[in-house]
PDB file of C-alpha atoms in Angstrom:
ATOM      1  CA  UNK A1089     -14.912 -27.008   9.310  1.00  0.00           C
ATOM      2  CA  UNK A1090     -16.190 -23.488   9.137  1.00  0.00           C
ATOM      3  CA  UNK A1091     -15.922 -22.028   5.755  1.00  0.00           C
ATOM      4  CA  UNK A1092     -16.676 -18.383   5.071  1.00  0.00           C
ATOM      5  CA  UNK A1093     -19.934 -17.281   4.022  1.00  0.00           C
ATOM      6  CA  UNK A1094     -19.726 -14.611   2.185  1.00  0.00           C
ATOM      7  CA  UNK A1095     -16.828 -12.381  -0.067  1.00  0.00           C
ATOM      8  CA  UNK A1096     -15.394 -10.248   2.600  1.00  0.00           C
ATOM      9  CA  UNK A1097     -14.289 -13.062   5.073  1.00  0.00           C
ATOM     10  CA  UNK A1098     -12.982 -15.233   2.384  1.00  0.00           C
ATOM     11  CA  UNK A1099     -10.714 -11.802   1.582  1.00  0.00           C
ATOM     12  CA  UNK A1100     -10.090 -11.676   5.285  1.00  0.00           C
ATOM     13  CA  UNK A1101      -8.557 -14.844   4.982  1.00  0.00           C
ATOM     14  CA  UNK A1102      -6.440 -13.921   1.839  1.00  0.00           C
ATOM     15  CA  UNK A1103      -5.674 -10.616   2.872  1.00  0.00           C
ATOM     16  CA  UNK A1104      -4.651 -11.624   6.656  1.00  0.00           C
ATOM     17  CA  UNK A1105      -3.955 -15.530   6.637  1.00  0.00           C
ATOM     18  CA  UNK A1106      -0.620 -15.431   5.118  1.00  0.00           C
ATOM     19  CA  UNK A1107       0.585 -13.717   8.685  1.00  0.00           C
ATOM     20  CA  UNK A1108       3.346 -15.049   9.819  1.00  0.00           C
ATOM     21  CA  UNK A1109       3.405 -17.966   7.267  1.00  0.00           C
ATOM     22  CA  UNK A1110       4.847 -16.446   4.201  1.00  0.00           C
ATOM     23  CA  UNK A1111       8.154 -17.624   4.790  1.00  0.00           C
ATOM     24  CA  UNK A1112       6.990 -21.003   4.847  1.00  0.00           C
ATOM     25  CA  UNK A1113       5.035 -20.575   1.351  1.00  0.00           C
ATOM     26  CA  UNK A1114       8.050 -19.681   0.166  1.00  0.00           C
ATOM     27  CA  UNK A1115      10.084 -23.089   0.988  1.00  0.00           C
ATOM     28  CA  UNK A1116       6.981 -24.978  -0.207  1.00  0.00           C
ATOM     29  CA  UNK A1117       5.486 -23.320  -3.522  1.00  0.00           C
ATOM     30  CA  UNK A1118       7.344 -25.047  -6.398  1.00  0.00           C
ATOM     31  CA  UNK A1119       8.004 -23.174  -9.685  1.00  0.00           C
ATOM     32  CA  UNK A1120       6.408 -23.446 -12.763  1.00  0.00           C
ATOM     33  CA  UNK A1121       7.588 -25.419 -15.868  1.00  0.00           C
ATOM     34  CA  UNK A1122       9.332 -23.388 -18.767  1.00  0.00           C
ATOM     35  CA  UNK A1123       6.267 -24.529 -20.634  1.00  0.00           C
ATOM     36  CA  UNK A1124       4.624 -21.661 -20.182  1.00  0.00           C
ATOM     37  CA  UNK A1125       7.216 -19.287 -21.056  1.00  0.00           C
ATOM     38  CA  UNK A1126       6.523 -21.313 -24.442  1.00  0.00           C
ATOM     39  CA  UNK A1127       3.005 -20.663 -24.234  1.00  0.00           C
ATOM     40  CA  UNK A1128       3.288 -16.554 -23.809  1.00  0.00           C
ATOM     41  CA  UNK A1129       5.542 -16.664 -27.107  1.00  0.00           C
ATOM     42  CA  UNK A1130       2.427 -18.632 -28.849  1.00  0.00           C
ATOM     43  CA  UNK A1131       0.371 -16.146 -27.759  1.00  0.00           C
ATOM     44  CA  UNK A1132       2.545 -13.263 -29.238  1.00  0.00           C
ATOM     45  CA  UNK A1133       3.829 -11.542 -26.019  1.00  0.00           C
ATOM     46  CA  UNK A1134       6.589  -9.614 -26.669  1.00  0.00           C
ATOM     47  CA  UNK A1135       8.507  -6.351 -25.800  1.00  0.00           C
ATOM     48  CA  UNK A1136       5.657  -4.255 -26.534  1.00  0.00           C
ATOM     49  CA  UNK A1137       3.175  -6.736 -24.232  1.00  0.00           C
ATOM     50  CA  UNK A1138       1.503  -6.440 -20.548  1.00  0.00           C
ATOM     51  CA  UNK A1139       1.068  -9.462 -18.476  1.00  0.00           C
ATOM     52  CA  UNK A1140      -0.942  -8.476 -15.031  1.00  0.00           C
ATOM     53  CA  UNK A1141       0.120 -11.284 -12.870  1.00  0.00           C
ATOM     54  CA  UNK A1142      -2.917 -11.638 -10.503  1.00  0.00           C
ATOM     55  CA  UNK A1143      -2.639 -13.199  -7.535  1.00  0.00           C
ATOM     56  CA  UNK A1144       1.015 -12.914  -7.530  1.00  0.00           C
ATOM     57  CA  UNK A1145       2.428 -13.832  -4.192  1.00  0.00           C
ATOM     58  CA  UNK A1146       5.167 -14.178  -3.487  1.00  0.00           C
ATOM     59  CA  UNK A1147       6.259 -13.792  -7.334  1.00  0.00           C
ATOM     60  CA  UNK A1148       7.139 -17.140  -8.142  1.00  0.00           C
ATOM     61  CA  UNK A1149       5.044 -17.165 -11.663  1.00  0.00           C
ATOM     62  CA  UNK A1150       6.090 -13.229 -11.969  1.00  0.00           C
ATOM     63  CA  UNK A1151       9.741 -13.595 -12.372  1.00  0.00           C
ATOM     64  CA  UNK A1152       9.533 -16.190 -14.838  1.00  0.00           C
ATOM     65  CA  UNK A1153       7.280 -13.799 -16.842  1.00  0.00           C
ATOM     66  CA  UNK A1154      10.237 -11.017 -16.375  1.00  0.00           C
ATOM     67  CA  UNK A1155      11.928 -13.102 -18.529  1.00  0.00           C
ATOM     68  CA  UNK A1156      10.455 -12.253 -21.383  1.00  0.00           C
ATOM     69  CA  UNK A1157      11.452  -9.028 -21.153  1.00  0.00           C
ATOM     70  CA  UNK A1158       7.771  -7.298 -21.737  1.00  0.00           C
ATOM     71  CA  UNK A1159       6.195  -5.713 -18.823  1.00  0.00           C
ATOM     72  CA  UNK A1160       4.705  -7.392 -15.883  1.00  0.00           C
ATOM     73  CA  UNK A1161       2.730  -5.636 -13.614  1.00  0.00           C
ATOM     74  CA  UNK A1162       2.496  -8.366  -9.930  1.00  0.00           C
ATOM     75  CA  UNK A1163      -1.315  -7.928  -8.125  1.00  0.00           C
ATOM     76  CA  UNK A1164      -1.570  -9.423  -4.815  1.00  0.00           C
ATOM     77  CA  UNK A1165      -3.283  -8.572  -1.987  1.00  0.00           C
ATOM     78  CA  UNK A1166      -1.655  -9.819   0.796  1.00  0.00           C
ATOM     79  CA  UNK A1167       0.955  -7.091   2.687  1.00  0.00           C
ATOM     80  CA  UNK A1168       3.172 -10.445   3.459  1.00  0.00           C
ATOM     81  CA  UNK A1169       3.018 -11.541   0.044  1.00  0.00           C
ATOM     82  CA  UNK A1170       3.466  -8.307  -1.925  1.00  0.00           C
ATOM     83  CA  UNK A1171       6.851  -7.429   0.668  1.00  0.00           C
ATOM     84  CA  UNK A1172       7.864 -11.482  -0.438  1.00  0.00           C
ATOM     85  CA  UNK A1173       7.511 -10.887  -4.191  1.00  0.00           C
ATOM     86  CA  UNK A1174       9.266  -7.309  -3.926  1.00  0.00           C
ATOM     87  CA  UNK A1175      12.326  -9.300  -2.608  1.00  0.00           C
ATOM     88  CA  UNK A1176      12.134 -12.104  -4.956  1.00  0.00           C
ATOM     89  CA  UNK A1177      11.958 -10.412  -7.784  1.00  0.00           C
ATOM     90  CA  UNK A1178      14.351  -7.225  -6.856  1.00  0.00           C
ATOM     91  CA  UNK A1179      16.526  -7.823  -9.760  1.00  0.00           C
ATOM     92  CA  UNK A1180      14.198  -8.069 -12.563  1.00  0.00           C
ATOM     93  CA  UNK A1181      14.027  -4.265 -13.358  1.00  0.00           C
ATOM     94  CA  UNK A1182      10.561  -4.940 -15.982  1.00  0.00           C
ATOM     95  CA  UNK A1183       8.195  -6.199 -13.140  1.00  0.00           C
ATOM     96  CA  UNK A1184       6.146  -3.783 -11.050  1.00  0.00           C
ATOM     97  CA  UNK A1185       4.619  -4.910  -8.153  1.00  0.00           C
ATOM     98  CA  UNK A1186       0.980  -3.261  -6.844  1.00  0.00           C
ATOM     99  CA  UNK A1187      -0.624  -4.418  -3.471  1.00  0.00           C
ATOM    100  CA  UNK A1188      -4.417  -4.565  -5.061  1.00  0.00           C
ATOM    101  CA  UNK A1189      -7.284  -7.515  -5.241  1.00  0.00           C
ATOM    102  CA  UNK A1190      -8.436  -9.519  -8.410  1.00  0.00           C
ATOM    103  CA  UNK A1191     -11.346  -8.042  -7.890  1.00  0.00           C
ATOM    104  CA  UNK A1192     -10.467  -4.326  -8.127  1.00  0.00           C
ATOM    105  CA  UNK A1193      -6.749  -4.437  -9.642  1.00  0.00           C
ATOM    106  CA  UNK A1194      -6.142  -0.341 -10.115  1.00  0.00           C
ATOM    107  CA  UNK A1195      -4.928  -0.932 -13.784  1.00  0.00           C
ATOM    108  CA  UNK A1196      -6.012   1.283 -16.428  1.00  0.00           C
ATOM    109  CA  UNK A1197      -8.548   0.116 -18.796  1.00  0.00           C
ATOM    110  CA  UNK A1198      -7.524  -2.326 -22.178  1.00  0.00           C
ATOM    111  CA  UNK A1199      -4.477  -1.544 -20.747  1.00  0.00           C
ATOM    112  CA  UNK A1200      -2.988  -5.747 -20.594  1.00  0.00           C
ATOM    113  CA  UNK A1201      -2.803  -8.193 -23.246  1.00  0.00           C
ATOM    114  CA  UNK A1202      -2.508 -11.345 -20.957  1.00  0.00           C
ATOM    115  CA  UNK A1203      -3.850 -12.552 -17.694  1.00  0.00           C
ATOM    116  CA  UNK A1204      -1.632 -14.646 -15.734  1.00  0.00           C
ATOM    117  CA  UNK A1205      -3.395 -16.412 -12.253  1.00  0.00           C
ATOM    118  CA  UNK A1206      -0.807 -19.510 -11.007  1.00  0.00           C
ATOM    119  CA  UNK A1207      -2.329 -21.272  -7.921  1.00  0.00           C
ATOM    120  CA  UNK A1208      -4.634 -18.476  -7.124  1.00  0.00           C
ATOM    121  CA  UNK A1209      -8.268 -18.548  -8.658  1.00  0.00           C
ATOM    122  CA  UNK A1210      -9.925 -20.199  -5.997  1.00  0.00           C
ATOM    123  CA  UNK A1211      -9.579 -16.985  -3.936  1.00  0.00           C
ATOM    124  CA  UNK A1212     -10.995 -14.954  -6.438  1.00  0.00           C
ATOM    125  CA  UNK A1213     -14.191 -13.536  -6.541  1.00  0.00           C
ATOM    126  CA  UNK A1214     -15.522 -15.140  -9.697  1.00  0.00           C
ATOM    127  CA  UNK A1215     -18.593 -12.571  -9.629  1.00  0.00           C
ATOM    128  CA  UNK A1216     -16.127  -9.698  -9.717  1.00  0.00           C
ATOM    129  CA  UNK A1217     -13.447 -10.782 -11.085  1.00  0.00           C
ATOM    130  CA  UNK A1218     -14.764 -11.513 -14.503  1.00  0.00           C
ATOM    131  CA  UNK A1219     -15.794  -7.714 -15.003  1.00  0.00           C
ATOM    132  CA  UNK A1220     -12.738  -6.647 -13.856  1.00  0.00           C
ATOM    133  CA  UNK A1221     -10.038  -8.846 -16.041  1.00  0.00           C
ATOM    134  CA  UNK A1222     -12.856  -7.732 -19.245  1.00  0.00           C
ATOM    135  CA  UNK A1223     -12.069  -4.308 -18.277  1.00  0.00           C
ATOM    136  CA  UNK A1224      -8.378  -4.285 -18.113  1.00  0.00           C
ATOM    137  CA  UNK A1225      -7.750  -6.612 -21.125  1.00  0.00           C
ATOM    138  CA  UNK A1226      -7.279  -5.529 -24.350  1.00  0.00           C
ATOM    139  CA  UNK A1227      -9.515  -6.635 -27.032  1.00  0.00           C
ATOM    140  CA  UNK A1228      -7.585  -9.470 -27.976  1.00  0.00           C
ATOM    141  CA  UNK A1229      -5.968 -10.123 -24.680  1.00  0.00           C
ATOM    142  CA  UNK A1230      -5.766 -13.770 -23.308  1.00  0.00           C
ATOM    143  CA  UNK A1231      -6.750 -15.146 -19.533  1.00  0.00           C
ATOM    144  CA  UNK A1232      -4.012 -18.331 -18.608  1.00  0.00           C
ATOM    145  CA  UNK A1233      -4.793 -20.281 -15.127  1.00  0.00           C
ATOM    146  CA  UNK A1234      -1.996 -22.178 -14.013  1.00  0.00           C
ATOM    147  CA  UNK A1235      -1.689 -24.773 -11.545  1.00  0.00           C
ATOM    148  CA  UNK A1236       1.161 -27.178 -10.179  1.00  0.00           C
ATOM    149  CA  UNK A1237      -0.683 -30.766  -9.901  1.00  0.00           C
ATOM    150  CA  UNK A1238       0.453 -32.395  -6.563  1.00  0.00           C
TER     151      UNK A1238
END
């Protein structure tokens, strides 16, 4: 197996191997338990709060978080992904949706209070990343990973 060596191809891959498969990420990606709703109360989000939902895809994890009824700004990079998530979460007027990398998101500085990344991470940058989610969070602001175990 050939893995990429180096930032740009693995983005390659992100950016350009959801061609043509998106619809079938769709069947297959499970949702995410309520939990978690539970944990973005503990953490005080409310109608005043920003959750940048990195990595969004197809906006499985996003429209969950437009439940809450704060605003939730979707980052994915994938064309496929970001067209998947627009339809998916059409009626959920509090989510915007912004075709942009982990790496270099286009949000305005201290400008989110939590970090949401579901099933995502490993594509990330980890190098670039980190600078980019201290820029845009606010002092206080929180980073949650979440992952559906198999």
């Amino acid at each position: 197996m050939n893995l990429p060596s180096n930032v740009s191809d693995w983005r390659e891959i992100h950016e350009n191997g959801f061609k043509n498969k998106t619809k079938e990420y769709v069947k297959g990606r499970p949702t995410y338990p309520a939990e978690v709703l539970k944990v973005m109360s503990q953490l005080g989000v409310n109608h005043n709060s920003t959750i940048a939902d990195i990595g969004a895809g197809t906006g499985i994890l996003t429209r969950m978080l437009g439940s809450l009824n704060c605003s939730v700004v979707a980052i994915e990079p994938s064309e496929q992904m970001v067209e998947e998530c627009k339809v998916y979460c059409e009626d959920v007027h509090n989510i915007k949706i912004i075709k942009a990398s982990a790496e270099e998101t286009t949000l305005i500085n201290n400008s989110v209070d939590v970090i949401t990344v579901a099933q995502a991470f490993h594509w990330f940058d980890k190098e670039l990343c980190k600078p980019e989610f201290q820029r845009i969070l606010k002092e206080d602001g929180y980073v949650v990973i979440v992952w559906n175990d198999m």
